[in-house]
Coordinates of C-alpha atoms in Angstrom, one line a residue:
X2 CA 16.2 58.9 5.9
X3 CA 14.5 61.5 3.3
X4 CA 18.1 63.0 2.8
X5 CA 20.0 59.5 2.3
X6 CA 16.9 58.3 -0.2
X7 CA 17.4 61.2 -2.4
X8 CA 21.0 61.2 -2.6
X9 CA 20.9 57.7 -3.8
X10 CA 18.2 58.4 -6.2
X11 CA 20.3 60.9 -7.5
X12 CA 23.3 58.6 -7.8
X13 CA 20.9 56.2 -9.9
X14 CA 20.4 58.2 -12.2
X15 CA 23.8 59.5 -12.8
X16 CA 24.9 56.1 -13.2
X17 CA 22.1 55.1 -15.5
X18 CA 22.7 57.9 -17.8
X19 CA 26.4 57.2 -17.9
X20 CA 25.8 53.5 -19.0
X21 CA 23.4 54.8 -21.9
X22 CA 25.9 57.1 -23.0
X23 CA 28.8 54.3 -23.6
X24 CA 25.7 52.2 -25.3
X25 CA 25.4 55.2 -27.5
X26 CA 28.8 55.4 -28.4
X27 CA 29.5 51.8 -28.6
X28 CA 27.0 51.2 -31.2
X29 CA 28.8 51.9 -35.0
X30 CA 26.5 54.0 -37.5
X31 CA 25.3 51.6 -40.1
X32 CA 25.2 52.7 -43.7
X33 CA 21.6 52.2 -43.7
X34 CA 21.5 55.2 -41.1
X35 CA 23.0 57.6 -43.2
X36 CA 20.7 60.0 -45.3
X37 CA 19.5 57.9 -48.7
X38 CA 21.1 60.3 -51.9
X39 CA 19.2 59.8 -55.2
X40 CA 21.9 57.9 -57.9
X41 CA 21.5 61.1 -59.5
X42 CA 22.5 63.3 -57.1
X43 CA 26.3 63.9 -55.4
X44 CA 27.1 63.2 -51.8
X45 CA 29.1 65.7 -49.1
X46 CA 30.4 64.1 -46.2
X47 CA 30.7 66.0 -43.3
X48 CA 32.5 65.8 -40.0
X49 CA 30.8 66.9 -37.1
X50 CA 32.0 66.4 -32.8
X51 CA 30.0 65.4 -30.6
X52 CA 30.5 64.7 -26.7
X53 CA 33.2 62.8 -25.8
X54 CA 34.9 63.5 -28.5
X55 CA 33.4 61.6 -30.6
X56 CA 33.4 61.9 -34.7
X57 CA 31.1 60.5 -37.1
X58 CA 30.1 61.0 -40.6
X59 CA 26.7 62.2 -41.8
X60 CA 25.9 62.1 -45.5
X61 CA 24.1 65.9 -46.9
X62 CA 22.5 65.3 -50.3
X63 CA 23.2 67.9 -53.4
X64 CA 20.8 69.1 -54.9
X65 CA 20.8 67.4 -58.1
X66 CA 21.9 69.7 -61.5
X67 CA 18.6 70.1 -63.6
X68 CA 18.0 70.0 -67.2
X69 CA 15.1 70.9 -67.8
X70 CA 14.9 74.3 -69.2
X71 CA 13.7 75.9 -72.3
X72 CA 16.7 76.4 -74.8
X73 CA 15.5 78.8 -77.5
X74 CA 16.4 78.5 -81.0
X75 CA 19.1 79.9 -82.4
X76 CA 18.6 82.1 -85.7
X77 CA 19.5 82.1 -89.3
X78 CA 22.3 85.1 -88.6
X79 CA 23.7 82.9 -85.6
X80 CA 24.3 79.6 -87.0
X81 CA 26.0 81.7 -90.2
X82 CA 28.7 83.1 -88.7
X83 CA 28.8 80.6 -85.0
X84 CA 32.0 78.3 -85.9
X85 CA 33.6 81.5 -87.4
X86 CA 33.8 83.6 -84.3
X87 CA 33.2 80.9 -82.0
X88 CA 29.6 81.8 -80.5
X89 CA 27.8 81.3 -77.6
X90 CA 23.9 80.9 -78.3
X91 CA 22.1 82.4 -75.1
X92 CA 17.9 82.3 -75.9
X93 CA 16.4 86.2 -75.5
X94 CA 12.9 86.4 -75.0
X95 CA 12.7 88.7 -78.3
X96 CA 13.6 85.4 -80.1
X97 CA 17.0 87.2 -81.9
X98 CA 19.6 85.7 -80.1
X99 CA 22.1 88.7 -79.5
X100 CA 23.0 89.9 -76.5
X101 CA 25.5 91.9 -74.3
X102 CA 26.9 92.4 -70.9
X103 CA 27.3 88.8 -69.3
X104 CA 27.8 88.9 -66.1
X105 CA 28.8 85.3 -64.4
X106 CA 28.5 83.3 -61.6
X107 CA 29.9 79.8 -60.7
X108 CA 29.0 77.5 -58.3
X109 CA 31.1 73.8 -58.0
X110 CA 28.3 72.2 -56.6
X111 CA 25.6 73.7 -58.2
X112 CA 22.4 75.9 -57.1
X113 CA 19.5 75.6 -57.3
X114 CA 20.1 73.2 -60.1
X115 CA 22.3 74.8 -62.1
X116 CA 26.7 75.6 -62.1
X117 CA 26.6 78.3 -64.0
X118 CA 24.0 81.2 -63.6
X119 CA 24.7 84.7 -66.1
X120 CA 22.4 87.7 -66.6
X121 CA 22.7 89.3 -69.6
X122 CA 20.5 92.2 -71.9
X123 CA 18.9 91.5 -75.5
X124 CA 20.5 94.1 -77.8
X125 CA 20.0 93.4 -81.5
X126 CA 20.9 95.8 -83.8
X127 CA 21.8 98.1 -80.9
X128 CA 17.7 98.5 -79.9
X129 CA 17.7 99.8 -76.2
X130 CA 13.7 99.3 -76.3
X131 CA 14.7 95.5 -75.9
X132 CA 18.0 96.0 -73.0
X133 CA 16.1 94.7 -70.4
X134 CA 18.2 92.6 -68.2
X135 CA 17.9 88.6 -68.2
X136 CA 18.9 85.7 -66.5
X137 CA 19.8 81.9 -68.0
X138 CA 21.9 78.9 -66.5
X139 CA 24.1 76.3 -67.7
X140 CA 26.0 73.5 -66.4
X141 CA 28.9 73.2 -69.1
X142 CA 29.1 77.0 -70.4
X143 CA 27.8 76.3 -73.6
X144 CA 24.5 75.3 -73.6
X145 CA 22.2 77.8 -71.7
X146 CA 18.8 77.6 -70.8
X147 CA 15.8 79.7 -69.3
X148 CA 15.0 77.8 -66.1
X149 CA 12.1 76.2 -65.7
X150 CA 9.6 78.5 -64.1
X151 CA 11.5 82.0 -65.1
X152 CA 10.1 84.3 -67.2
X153 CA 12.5 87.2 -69.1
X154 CA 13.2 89.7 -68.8
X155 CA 13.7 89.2 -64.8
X156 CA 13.5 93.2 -64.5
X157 CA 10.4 93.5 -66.7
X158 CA 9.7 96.4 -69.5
X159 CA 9.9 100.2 -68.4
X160 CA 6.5 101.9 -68.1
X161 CA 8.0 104.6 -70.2
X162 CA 9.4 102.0 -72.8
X163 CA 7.6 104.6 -76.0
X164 CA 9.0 107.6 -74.5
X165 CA 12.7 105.8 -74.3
X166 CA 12.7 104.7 -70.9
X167 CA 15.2 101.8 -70.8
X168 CA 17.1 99.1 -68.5
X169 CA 20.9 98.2 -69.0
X170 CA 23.8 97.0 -67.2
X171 CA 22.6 94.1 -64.8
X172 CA 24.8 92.8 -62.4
X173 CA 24.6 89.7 -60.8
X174 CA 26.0 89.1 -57.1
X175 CA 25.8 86.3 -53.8
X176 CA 24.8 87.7 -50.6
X177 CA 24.6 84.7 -48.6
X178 CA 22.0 82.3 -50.3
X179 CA 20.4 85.4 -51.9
X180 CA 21.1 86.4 -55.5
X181 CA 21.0 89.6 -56.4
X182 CA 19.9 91.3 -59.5
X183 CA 21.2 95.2 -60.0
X184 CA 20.3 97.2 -63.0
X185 CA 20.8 100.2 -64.7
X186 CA 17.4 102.3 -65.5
X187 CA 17.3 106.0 -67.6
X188 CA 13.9 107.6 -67.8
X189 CA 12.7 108.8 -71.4
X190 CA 12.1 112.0 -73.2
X191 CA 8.3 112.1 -74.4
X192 CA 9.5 114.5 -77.4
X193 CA 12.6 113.0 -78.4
X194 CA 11.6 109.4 -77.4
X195 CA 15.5 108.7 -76.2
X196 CA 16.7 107.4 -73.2
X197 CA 17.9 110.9 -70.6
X198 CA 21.2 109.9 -69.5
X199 CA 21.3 113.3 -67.2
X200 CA 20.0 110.9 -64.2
X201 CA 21.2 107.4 -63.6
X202 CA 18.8 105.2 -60.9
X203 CA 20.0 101.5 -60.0
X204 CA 17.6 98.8 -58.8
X205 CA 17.9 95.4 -57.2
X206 CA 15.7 92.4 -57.1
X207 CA 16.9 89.1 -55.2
X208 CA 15.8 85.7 -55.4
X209 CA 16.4 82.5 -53.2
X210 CA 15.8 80.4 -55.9
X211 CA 17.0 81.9 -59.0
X212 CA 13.3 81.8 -60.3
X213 CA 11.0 84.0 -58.1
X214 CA 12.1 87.1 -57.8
X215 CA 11.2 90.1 -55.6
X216 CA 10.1 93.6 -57.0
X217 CA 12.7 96.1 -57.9
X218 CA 14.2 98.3 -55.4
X219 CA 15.5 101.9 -55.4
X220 CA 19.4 101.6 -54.4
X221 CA 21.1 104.9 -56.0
X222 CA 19.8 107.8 -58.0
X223 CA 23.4 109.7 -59.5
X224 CA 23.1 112.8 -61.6
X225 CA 27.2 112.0 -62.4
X226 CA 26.6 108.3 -64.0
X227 CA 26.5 104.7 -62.5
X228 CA 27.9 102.5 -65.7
X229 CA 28.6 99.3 -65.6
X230 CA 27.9 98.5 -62.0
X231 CA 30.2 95.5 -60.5
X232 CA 29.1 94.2 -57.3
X233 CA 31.0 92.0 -54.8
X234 CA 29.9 91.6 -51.5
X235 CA 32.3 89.7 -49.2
X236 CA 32.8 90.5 -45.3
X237 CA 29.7 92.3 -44.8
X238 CA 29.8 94.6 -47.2
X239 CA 29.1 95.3 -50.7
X240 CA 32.1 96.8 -52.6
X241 CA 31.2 98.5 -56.0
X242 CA 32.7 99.8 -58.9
X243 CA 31.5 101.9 -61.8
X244 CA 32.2 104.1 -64.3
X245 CA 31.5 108.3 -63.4
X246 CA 30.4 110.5 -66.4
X247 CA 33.9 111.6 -66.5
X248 CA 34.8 108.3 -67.5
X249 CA 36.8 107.6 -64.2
X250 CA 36.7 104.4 -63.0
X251 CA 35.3 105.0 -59.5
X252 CA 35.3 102.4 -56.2
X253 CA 32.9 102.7 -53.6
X254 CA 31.6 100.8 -50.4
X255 CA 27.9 100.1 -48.4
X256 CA 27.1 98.0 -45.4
X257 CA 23.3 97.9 -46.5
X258 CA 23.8 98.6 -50.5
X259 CA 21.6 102.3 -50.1
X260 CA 24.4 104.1 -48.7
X261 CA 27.4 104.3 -50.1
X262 CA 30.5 105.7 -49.1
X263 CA 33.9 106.1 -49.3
X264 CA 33.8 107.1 -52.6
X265 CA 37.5 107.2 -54.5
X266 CA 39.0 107.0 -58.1
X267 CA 40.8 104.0 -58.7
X268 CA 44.0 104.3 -60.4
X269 CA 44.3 102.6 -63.5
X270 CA 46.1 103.4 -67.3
X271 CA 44.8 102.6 -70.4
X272 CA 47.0 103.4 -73.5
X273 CA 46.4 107.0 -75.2
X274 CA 43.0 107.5 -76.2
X275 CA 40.8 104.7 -74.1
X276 CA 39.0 105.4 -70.9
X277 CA 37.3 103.2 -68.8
X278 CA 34.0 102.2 -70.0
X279 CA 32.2 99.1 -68.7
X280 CA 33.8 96.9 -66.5
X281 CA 33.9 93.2 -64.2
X282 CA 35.7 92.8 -61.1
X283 CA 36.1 89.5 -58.9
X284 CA 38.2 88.3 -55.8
X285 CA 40.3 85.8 -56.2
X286 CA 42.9 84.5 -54.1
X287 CA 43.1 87.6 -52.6
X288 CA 43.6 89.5 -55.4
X289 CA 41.1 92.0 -56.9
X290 CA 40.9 90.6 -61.3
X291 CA 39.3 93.3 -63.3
X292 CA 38.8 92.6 -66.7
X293 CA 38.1 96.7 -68.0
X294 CA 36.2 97.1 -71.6
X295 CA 38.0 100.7 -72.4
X296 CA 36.0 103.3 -75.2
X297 CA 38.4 104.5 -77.7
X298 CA 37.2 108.4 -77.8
X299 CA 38.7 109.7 -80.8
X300 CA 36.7 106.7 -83.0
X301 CA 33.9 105.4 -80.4
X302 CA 35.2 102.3 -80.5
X303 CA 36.1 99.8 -77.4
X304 CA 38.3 97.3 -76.3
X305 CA 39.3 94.8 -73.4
X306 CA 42.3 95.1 -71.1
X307 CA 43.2 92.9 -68.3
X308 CA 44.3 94.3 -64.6
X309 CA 44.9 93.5 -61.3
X310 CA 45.1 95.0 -58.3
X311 CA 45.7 94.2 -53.9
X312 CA 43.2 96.8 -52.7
X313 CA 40.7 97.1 -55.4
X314 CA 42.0 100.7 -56.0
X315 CA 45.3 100.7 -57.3
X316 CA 45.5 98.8 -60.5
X317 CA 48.0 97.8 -63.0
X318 CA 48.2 99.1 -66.6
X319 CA 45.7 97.6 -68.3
X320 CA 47.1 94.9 -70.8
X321 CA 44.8 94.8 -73.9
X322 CA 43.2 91.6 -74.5
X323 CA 41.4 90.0 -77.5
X324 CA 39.6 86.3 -77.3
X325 CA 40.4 85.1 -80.8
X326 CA 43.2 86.3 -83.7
X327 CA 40.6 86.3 -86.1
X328 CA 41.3 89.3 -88.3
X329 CA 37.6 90.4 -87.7
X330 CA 38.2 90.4 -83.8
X331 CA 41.0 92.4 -83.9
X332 CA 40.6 94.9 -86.3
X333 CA 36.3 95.4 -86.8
X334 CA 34.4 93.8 -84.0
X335 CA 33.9 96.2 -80.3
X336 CA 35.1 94.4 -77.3
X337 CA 32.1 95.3 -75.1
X338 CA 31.4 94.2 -71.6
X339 CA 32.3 90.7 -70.7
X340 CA 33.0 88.4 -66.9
X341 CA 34.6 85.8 -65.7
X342 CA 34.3 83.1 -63.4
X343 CA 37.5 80.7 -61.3
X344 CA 36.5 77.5 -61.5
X345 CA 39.7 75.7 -59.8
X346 CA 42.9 77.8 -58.4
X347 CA 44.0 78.0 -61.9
X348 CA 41.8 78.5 -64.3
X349 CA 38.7 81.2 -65.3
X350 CA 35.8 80.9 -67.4
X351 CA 35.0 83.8 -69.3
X352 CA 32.3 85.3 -71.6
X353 CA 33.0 87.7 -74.1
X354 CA 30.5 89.9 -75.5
X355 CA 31.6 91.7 -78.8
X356 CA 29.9 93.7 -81.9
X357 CA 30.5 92.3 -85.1
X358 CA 29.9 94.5 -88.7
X359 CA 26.7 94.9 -88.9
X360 CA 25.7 95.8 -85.7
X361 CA 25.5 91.9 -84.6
X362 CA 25.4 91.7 -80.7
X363 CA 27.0 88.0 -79.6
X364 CA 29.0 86.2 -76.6
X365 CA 32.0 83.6 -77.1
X366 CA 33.3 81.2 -74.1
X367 CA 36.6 79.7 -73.3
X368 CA 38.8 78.8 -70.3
X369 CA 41.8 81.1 -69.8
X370 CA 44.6 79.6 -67.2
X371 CA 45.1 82.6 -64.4
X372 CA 48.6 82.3 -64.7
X373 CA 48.1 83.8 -68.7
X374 CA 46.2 86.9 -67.0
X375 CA 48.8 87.2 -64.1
X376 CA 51.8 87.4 -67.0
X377 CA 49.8 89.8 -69.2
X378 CA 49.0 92.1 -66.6
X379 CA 53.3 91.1 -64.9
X380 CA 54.9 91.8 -68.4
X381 CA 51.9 94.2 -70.1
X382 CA 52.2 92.7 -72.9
X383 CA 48.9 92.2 -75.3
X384 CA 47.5 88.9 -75.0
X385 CA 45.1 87.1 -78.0
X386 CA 44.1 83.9 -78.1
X387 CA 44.2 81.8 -81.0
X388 CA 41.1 81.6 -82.8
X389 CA 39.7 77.4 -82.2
X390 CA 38.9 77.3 -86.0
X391 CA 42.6 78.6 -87.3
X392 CA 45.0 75.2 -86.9
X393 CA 48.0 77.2 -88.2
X394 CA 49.9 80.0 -87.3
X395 CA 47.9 83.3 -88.5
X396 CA 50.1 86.4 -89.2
X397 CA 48.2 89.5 -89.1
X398 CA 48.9 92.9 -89.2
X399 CA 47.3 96.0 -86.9
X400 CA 48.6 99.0 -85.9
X401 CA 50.9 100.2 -83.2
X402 CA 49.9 102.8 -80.9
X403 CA 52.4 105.4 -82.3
X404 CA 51.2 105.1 -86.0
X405 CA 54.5 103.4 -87.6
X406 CA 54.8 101.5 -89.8
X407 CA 53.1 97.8 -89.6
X408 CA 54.1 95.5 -87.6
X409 CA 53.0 91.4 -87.6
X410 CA 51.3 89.5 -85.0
X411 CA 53.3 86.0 -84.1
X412 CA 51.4 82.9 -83.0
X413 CA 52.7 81.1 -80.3
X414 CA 51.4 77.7 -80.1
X415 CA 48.6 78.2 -78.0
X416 CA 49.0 82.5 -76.9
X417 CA 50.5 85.0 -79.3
X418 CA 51.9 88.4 -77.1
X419 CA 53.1 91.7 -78.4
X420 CA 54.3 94.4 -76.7
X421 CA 52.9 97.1 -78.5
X422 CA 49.4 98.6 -78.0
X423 CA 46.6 99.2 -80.8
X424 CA 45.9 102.4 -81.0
X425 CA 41.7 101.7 -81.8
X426 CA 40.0 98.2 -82.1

């Protein structure tokens, strides 16, 4: 009798259960159910199965996009020349408003508030004292702002800051949820009180938040250079470029971002005279985009090219590029380090940091379709973009590679291309 009560008991409960389960499912999910979303904020559905195959939708709130930071005011020197040369006004914490070597990042959706996130380094007037890397956000591209709560520079002063001791070349990168922040740090001289470029250290801080950030970290100590450090860390590992004192453009990789290995030049030619300088790389649609700024040696000059490559070693000839037809752009100003960002499968956002006479440090922005890069880099052919001030077509002249004689630059309506390379910005 003990036996046949417990196997009936058993057989209770199975069938209980079972009828609770087709309850379950036979009840529809109200909208009142779902998570409540702020008017303010977006809404991601997502599919999820459960038992029985069973789908339903659950609504997961986005974080709203903030406004909220502190915007800076642009200077005198700024707003003189902004429409001109089409400038981006990024606040510095030294209050002047110039600044170099943008590095992007884009997010659809937003985080932590914000689309757009971009570290950059102060440099007015071409004072290293002040190159201490930054970090401000925007949800448009154009207007940028400190986040609420972050204090610049993110990597703070050098102890040695008197003696020369300065930061340079941040680098922004996603691991995960984590930013990360990479810089660039050269120790001083206490007699000459200039920077010694003999030994190159890197650091990293990372945030979760974009606004509290860790203290820096040791990642690489190179007697042979680190410039220009681009990060991208996909499948488990960081991949890096950089620029070697031999002016090589080298490609290395790390599991842990301490040890790297594999170290290898990348193949890549620049027309006669330019070597690679600074540089951005992204992955894209399985395809490496490197946009390389090149240093003219025989004038100390530097330019932008365009590239492209399937393993991130092998790269085409680099296409020059210039962001406006202005006659200052391409004949006076440096092309210096500059990024970009996809924002759809077709187009990239980019930020362009050039030196204008007078040793005036600023960005532009604009949207450049991908299938403009892809031809460039296709047909190498030089690719400017028509200045958004100039409505009519601009003839200018600049010099071919080969020193002959002058040759014009034809506007087409929106891209002018020219086959023939200038021999120094």
């Amino acid at each position: 009798m003990k036996y046949i009560k417990r196997i009936l008991t058993v057989c209770i409960i199975v069938i209980l259960f079972e009828v609770g389960i087709f309850i379950i499912h036979s009840v529809p999910v109200r909208k009142s159910s779902l998570q409540k979303v702020s008017p303010t904020s977006k809404t991601l559905v997502q599919n999820y199965r459960m038992s029985k195959g069973v789908t339903k939708k659950v609504a997961v709130a986005v974080q709203p996009l903030r406004s909220d930071g502190v915007h800076g005011k642009p200077t005198k020197k700024f707003l003189a020349v902004k429409n001109l040369y089409n400038l981006m006004f990024s606040p510095t914490y030294d209050g002047s408003g110039q600044a170099t070597h943008p590095k992007l990042l884009y997010f659809p959706n937003g985080w932590n508030g914000y689309r757009y996130w971009m570290s950059y380094t102060p440099y007015p007037a071409m004072n290293a004292s002040l190159e201490n890397p930054c970090i401000v956000t925007s949800n448009d591209l154009k207007t940028w702002v400190v986040p609420k709560g972050l204090h610049n520079p993110v990597s703070g002063v050098p102890a040695d800051v008197r003696q020369g001791g300065h930061y340079s070349d941040s680098e922004l990168v996603m691991r995960g949820n984590t930013m990360e922040l990479w810089y660039r740090y050269n120790h001083g001289n206490k007699k000459t009180k200039r920077p010694v470029y003999s030994m190159d250290y890197y650091y990293r801080r990372v945030s979760t938040d974009g606004i509290h950030w860790s203290s820096a970290q040791l990642m690489r100590a190179s007697k042979t250079s680190i410039l220009s450090l681009a990060a991208i860390y996909r499948n488990g590992e960081y991949q890096f470029w950089y620029t070697d004192c031999y002016h090589r453009l080298i490609y290395a990789v790390s599991r842990d971002g301490y040890t790297w290995i594999h170290p290898q030049k990348c193949e890549i030619q620049l027309p006669a005279g330019y070597a690679p300088w600074h540089q951005d790389v992204i992955y894209y649609q399985d395809k490496y985009y490197l946009l390389q700024t090149g240093i003219y040696k025989p004038k100390y000059s530097f330019a932008l090219f365009l590239s492209e490559s399937y393993d991130g070693i092998h790269f085409t000839d680099g296409t020059p590029f210039y962001p406006s037809n202005n006659s200052v752009i391409l004949h006076k100003a440096w092309l210096y380090r500059s990024t970009m960002v996809p924002i759809s499968r077709t187009t990239f956002d980019m930020v362009v940091s050039y030196m204008l006479p007078g040793n005036k440090w600023f960005m532009t922005q604009f949207t450049l379709p991908v299938a403009e890069w892809d031809n460039a880099c296709f047909t190498n052919q030089e690719l400017v973009l028509k200045a958004p001030h100039l409505q009519k077509t601009v003839k200018l002249n600049h010099v071919i590679s080969n020193s002959r004689k002058y040759q014009s630059r034809v506007s087409q309506p929106q891209y002018s291309f020219h086959q023939n390379l200038r021999s120094a910005p």
